[in-house]
XYZ file of C-alpha atoms in Angstrom:
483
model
C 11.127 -19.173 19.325
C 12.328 -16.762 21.752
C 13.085 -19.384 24.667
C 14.271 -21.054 21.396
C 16.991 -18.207 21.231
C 17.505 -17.232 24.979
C 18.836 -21.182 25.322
C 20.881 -20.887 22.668
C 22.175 -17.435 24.212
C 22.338 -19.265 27.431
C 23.911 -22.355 26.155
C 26.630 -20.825 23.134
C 30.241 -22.741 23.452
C 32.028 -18.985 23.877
C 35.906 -19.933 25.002
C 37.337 -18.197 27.662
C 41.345 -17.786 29.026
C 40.761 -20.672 30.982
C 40.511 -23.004 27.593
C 43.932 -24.011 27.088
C 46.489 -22.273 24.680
C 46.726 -23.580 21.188
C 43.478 -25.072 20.666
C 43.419 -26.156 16.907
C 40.509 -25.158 14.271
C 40.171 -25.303 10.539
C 39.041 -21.961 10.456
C 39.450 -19.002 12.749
C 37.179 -16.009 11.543
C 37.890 -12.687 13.260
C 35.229 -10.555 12.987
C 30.792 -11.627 12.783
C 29.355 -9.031 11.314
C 27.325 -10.112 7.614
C 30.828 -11.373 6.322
C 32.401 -12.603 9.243
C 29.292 -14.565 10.681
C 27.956 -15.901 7.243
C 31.554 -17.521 7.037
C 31.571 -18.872 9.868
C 28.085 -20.829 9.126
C 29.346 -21.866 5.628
C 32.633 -23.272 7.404
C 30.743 -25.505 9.602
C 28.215 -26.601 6.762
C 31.391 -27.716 5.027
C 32.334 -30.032 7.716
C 34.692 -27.473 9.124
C 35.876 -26.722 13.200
C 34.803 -23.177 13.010
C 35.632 -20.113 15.443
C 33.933 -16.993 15.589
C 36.721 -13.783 17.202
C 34.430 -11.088 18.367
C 34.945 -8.111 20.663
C 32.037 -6.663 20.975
C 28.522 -8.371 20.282
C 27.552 -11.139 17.366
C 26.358 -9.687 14.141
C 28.830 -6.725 13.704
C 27.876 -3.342 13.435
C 25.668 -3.861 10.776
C 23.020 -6.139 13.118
C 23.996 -4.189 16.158
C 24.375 -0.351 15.054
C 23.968 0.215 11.470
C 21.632 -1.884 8.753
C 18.717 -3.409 11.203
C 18.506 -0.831 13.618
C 18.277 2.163 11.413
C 15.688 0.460 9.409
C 13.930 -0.055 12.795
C 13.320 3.326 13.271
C 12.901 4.128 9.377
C 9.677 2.235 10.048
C 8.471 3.983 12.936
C 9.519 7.435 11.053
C 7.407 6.095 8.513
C 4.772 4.933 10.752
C 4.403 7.965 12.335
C 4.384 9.785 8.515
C 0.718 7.937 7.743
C -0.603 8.720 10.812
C -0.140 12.165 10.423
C -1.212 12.066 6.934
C -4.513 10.223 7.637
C -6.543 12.029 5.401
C -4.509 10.934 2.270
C -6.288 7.540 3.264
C -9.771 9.001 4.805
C -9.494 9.180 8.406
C -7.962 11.609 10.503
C -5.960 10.588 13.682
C -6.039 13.455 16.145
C -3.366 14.660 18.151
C -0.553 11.901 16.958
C 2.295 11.970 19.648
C 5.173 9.694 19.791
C 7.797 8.609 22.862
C 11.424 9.006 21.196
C 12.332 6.495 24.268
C 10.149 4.010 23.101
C 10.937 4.501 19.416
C 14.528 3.966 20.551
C 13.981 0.680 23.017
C 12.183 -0.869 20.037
C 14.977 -0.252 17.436
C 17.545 -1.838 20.060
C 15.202 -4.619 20.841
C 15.005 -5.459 17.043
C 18.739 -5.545 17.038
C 18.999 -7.745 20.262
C 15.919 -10.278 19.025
C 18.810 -10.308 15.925
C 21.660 -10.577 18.126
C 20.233 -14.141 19.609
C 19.508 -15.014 16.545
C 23.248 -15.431 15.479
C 23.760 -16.821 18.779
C 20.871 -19.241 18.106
C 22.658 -20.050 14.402
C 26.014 -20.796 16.047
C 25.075 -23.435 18.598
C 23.057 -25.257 15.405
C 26.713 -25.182 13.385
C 28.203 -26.491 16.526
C 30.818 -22.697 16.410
C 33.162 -21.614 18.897
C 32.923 -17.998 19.646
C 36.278 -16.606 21.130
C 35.695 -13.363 23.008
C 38.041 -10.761 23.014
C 40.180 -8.759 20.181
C 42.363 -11.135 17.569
C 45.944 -10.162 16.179
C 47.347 -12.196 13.947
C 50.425 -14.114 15.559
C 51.320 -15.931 11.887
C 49.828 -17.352 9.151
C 47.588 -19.940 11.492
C 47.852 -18.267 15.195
C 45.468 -15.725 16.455
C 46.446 -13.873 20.142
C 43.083 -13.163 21.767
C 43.170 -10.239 24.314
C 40.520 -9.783 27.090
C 40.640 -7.678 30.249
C 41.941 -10.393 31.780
C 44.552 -11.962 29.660
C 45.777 -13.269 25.956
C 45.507 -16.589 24.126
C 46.334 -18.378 21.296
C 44.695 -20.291 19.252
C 45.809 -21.844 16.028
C 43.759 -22.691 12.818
C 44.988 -23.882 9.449
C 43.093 -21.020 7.798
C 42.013 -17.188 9.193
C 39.801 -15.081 7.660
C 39.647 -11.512 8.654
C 36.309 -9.845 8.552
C 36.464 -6.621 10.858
C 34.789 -4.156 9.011
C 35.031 -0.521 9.514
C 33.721 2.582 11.288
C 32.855 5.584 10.826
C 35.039 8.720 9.944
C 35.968 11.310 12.335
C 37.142 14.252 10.082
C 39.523 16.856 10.800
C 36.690 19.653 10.238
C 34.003 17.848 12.412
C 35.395 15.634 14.716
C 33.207 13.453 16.407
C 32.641 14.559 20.155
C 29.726 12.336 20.747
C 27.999 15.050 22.142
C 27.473 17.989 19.861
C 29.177 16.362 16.566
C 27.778 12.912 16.578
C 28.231 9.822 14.693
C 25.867 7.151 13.503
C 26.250 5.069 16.512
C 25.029 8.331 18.523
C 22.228 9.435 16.395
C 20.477 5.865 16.357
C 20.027 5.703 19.998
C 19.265 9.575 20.960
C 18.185 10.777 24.334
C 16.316 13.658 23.202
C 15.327 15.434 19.471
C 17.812 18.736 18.991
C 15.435 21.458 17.695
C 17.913 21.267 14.566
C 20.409 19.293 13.210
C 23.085 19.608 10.476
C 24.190 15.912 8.508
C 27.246 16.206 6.338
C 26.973 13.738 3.574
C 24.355 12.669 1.356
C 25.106 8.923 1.309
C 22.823 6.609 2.307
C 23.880 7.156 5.965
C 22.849 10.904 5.546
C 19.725 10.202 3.676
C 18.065 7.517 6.256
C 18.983 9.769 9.202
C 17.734 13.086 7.274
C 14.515 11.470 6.801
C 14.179 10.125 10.374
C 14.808 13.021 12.028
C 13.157 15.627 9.701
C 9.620 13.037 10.235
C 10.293 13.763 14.255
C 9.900 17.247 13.852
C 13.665 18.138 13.346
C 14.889 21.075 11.284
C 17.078 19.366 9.307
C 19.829 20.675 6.854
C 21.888 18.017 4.520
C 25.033 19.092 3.229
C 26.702 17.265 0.209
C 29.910 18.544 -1.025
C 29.084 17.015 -4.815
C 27.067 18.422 -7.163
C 24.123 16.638 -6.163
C 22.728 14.618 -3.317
C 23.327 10.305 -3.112
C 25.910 11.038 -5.194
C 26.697 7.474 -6.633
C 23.216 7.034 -8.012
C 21.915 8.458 -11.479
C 21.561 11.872 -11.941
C 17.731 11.451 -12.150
C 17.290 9.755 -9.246
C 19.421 12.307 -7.174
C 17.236 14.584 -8.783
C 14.305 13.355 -7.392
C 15.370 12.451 -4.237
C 16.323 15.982 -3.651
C 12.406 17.138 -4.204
C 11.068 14.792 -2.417
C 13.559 15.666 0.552
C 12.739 19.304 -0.245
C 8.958 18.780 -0.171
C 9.560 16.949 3.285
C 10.793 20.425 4.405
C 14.294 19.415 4.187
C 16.674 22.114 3.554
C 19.268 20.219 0.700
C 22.895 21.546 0.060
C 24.814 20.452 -2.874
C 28.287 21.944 -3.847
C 28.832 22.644 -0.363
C 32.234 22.201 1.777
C 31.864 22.187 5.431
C 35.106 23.771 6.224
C 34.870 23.889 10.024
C 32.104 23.410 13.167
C 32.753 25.686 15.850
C 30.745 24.133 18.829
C 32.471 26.581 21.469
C 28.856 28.081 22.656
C 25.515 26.396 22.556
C 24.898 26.008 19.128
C 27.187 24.088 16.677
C 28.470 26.975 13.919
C 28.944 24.983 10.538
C 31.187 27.540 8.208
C 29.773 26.053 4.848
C 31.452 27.658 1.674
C 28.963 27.147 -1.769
C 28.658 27.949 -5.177
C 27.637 32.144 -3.213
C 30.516 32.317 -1.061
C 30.989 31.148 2.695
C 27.940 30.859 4.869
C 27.723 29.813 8.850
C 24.763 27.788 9.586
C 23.586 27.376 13.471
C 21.923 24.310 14.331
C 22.234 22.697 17.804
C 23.572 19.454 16.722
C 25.735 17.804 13.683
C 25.890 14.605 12.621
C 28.757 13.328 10.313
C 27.785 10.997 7.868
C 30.856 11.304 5.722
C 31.622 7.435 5.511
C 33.853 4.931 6.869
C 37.154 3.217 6.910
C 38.600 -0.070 7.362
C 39.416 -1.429 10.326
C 42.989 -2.742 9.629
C 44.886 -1.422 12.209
C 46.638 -3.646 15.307
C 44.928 -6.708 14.431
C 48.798 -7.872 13.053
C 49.056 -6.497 9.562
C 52.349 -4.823 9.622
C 54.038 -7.087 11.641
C 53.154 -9.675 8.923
C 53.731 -7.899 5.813
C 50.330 -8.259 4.540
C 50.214 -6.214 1.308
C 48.011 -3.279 1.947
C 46.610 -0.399 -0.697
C 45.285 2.878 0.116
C 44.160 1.331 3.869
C 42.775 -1.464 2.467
C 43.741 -5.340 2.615
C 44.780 -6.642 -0.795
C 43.773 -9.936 -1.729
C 43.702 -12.247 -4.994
C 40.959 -13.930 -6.936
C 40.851 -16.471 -3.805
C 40.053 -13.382 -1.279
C 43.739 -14.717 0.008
C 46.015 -11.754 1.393
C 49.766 -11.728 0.075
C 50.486 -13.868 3.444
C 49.398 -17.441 2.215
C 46.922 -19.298 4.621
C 44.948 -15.397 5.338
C 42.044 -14.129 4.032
C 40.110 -11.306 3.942
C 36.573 -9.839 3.240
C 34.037 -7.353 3.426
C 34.934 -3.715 4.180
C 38.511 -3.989 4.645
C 38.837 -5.077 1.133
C 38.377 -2.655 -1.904
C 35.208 -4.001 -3.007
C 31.887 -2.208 -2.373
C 31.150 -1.807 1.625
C 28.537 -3.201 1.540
C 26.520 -6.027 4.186
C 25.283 -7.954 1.004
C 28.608 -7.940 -0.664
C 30.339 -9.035 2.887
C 28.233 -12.133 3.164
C 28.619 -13.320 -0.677
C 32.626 -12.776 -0.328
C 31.878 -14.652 2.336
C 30.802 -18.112 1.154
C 32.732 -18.041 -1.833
C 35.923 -17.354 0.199
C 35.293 -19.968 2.039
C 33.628 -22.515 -0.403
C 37.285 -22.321 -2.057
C 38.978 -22.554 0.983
C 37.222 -25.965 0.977
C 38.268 -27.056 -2.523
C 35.618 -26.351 -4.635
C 34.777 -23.945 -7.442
C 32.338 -21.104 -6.909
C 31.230 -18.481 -9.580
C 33.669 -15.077 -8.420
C 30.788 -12.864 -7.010
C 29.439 -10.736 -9.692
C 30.934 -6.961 -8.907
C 29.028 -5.169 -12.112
C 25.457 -6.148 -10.294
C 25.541 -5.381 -6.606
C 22.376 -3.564 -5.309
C 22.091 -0.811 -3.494
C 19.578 0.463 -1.613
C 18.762 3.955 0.192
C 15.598 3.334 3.020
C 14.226 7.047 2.876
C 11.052 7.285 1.811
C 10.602 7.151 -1.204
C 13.358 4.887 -1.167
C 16.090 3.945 -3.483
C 17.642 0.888 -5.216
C 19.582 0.301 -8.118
C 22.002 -2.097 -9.647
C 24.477 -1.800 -12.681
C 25.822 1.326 -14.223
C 24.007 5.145 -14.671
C 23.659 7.047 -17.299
C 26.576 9.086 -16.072
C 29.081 5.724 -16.085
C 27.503 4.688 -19.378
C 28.307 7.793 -21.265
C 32.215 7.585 -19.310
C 32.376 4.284 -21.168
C 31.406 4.863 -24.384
C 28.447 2.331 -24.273
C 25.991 3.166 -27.209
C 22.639 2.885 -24.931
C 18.595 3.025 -24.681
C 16.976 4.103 -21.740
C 13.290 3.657 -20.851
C 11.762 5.358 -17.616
C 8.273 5.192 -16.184
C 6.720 7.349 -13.718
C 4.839 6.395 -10.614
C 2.244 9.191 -11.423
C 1.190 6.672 -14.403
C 0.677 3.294 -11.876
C -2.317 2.513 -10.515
C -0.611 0.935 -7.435
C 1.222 4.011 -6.096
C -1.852 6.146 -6.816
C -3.900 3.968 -4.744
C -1.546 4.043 -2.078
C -0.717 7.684 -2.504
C 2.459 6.635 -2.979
C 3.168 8.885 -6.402
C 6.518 10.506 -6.043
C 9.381 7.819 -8.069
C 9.941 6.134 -11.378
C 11.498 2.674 -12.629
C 14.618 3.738 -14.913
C 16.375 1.103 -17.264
C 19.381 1.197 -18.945
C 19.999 -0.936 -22.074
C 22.877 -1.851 -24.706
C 21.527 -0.144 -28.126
C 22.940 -3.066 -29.797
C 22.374 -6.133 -27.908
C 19.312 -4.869 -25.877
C 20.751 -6.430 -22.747
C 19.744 -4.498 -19.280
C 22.937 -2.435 -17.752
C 20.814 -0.897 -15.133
C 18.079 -0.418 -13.021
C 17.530 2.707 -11.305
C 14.466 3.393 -8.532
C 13.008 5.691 -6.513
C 9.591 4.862 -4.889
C 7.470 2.522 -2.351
C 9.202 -0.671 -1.534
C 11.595 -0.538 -4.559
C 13.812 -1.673 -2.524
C 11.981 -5.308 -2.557
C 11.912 -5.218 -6.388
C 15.624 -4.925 -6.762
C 16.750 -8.679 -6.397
C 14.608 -9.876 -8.875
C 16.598 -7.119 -11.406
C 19.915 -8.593 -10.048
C 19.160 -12.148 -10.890
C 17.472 -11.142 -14.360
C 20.857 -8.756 -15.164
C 23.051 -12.465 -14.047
C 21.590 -14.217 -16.631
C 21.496 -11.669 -19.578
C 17.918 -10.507 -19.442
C 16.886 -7.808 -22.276
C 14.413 -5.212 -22.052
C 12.090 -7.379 -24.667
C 12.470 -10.186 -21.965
C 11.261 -8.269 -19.188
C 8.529 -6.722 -22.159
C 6.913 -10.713 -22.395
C 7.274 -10.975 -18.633
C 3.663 -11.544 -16.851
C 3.574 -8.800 -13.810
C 1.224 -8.789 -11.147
C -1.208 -6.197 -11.895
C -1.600 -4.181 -9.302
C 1.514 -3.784 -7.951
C 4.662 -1.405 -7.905
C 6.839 -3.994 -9.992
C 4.466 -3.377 -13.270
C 6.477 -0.307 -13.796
C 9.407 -2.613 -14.140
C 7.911 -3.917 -17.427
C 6.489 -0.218 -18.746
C 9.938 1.058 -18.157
C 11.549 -2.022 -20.585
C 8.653 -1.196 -22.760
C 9.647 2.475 -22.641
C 13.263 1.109 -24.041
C 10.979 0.573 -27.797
C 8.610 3.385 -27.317
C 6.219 0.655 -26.636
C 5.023 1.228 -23.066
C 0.692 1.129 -22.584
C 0.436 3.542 -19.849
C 2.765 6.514 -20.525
């Protein structure tokens, strides 16, 4: 497989300036991240000349700097955890070092081996990848810049896909140096003996736990009331004492008003529910989100519709400019990899003519890779109550499974969320081992109208992690065996 991929690396149709001007596609996609590249591939399945505009490398930041290489070094974070806690499991591994260099080269490898991958994907559709940065010229011409020079290409159909980046706020800008962003904090030279993260998102969660299981003194700041703020109150809950119990010092309520980084050690002024604070840490990382990427790639010059920074398109994923589409983050749907790549195909499936299902926006996962990690899909308790939805909940523990107890995996819970009237599931909501993996299966039960009794008479695997799925519906009717 891997001289598989280095051939297809080697071999890869990529156009340069010396391709003449005006070469003609069906569809130009700028942008091959999890939208852009997942477009391209269902282009080219549908019998469409398909080209592929990217800058930087294949697979976006999400293969190259954000999804797969963070999870990379989740695992050896986690890796690293069970060693040092042997004698959960009884053995004890003495004197348990680790190489941060080593941890790091195997996080980008995973990302490269990932990289070719897409490579090896586009020479099977027979796609054109066009280095260099796209502008749109019109409705069907892209201008491709490289260091050397610009060219034009023209396509009955563009679909922009460009994604975003990360935030530099006004209060922490991003130095790179003492005020890092993600990109900077997944490929670290050496551990700071402590580190601040502003935001609790999923960003801030996965790096809190990473560097907190390397030995960092780690402090997470959240300006909400609680920490993964768009997850259920329960959930943030526990995610906050199991981040405590790690040693992680948690935050809520807390505005980081400045970072003074003049000396040696970052000064974060932090004002809380008691007043202003200054906390000293050597470095901080700002996990505060992201934003589109909308700007120069021929927008204004256009007059494609924009809203609050964000592309505006139809039911079609068409922008106001007819001929243009657009998916993924610079659209004001969830920013999300998953959500990028179904956009995606059903952009492009109607593009092609035929009739797709509209993606389903009320049951998109999501999914936090701590440990104990966190996945959920469909409203909280929080939205439900907002809505006025008359509702059941049932919850089971991990403390009550037989799986997680063997595994000393204990800290967690299923959570469901049901209509009182029609006993339909609005939600699933987990913390614990793998939950993560258990998610999809909640997604496709939610698309076709499951009910808590349905997932009641569903067989589960006994043991396993999932069974709590069914004591949790069970716990909807006060009918669960084990709690």
């Amino acid at each position: 497989m891997i001289l598989v991929l280095a051939e297809a690396v080697k071999n890869i149709k990529t156009v340069t300036a010396e391709r003449s001007n005006m070469e003609k596609f069906d569809i130009i996609v700028i942008g091959s991240g999890p939208g852009g590249y997942v477009a391209a591939i269902r282009a080219s399945q549908l019998g469409m000349k398909c080209a592929v505009v990217e800058r930087h490398e294949l697979g976006g930041i999400c293969l190259n700097w954000g999804c797969i290489p963070t999870k990379a070094l989740l695992k050896s974070a986690q890796a690293l955890t069970y060693a040092n806690n042997g004698s959960h499991y009884g053995f004890t591994a003495d004197g348990v070092t680790f190489n941060l260099d080593d941890i790091v080269a195997r996080s980008r490898n995973v990302s490269d081996t990932m990289n070719k991958g897409i490579a090896y994907l586009f020479k099977k559709n027979n796609i054109t990848v066009i280095k260099g940065k796209g502008k749109l010229l019109s409705a069907n011409q892209v201008e491709v810049s490289s260091d050397s020079e610009s060219v034009v290409y023209e396509a009955s159909f563009i679909v922009l896909a460009t994604g975003a980046r990360a935030v530099s706020p006004k209060f922490a800008p991003i130095d790179g140096e003492k005020i890092i962003g993600y990109r900077q904090a997944l490929v670290p030279k050496r551990l700071p003996k402590s580190m601040a993260i502003i935001g609790s998102g999923a960003i801030g969660s996965e790096f809190a736990f990473f560097y907190k299981s390397l030995g960092v003194e780690v402090t997470l700041i959240e300006y909400m009331d609680r920490i993964l703020p768009n997850e259920d109150d329960d959930v943030s809950a526990q995610m906050s004492r199991s981040f405590r119990k790690m040693g992680i010092k948690v935050m809520v309520s807390s505005l980081v008003k400045s970072v003074d980084t003049t000396s040696d050690i970052c000064k974060v002024l932090v004002e809380g529910k008691k007043g202003e604070e200054i906390i000293e840490v050597e470095k901080v990382l700002s996990a505060v989100g992201v934003v589109p990427n909308v700007e120069n790639i021929g927008l204004e010059e256009l007059g494609i519709e924009l809203s609050k920074g964000k592309v505006v398109v139809d039911d079609n994923y068409m922008t106001s400019l007819p001929g243009v589409y657009a998916i993924g983050d610079i659209i004001s749907t969830p920013a999300l990899a998953h959500v990028a790549s179904a956009e995606a195909i059903n952009c492009v499936e109607r593009i092609a003519g035929l009739n797709p299902k509209p993606v389903n926006y009320k049951h998109i996962p999501a999914c936090t890779y701590t440990s104990p990690e966190v996945a959920s899909v469909g409203i909280n308790e929080r939205k439900a109550k907002e809505l006025n939805i008359e509702y059941k909940v049932g919850k089971f523990p991990f403390t009550a499974s037989g799986k997680a107890t063997a595994a000393s995996e204990r800290d967690g819970f299923i959570k469901i969320i049901t209509d009182a009237n029609s006993d339909k599931v609005l939600g699933v909501h987990a913390v614990g081992a793998n939950v993560s993996e258990m998610i999809g299966g909640m997604v496709a039960a939610m698309n076709l109208g499951a009910t808590a009794k349905d997932l009641i008479q569903s067989v589960f695997p006994h043991p396993t992690m999932s069974e709590a799925i069914m004591e949790a519906a069970a716990a909807v009717h006060s009918e669960s065996i084990h709690i």
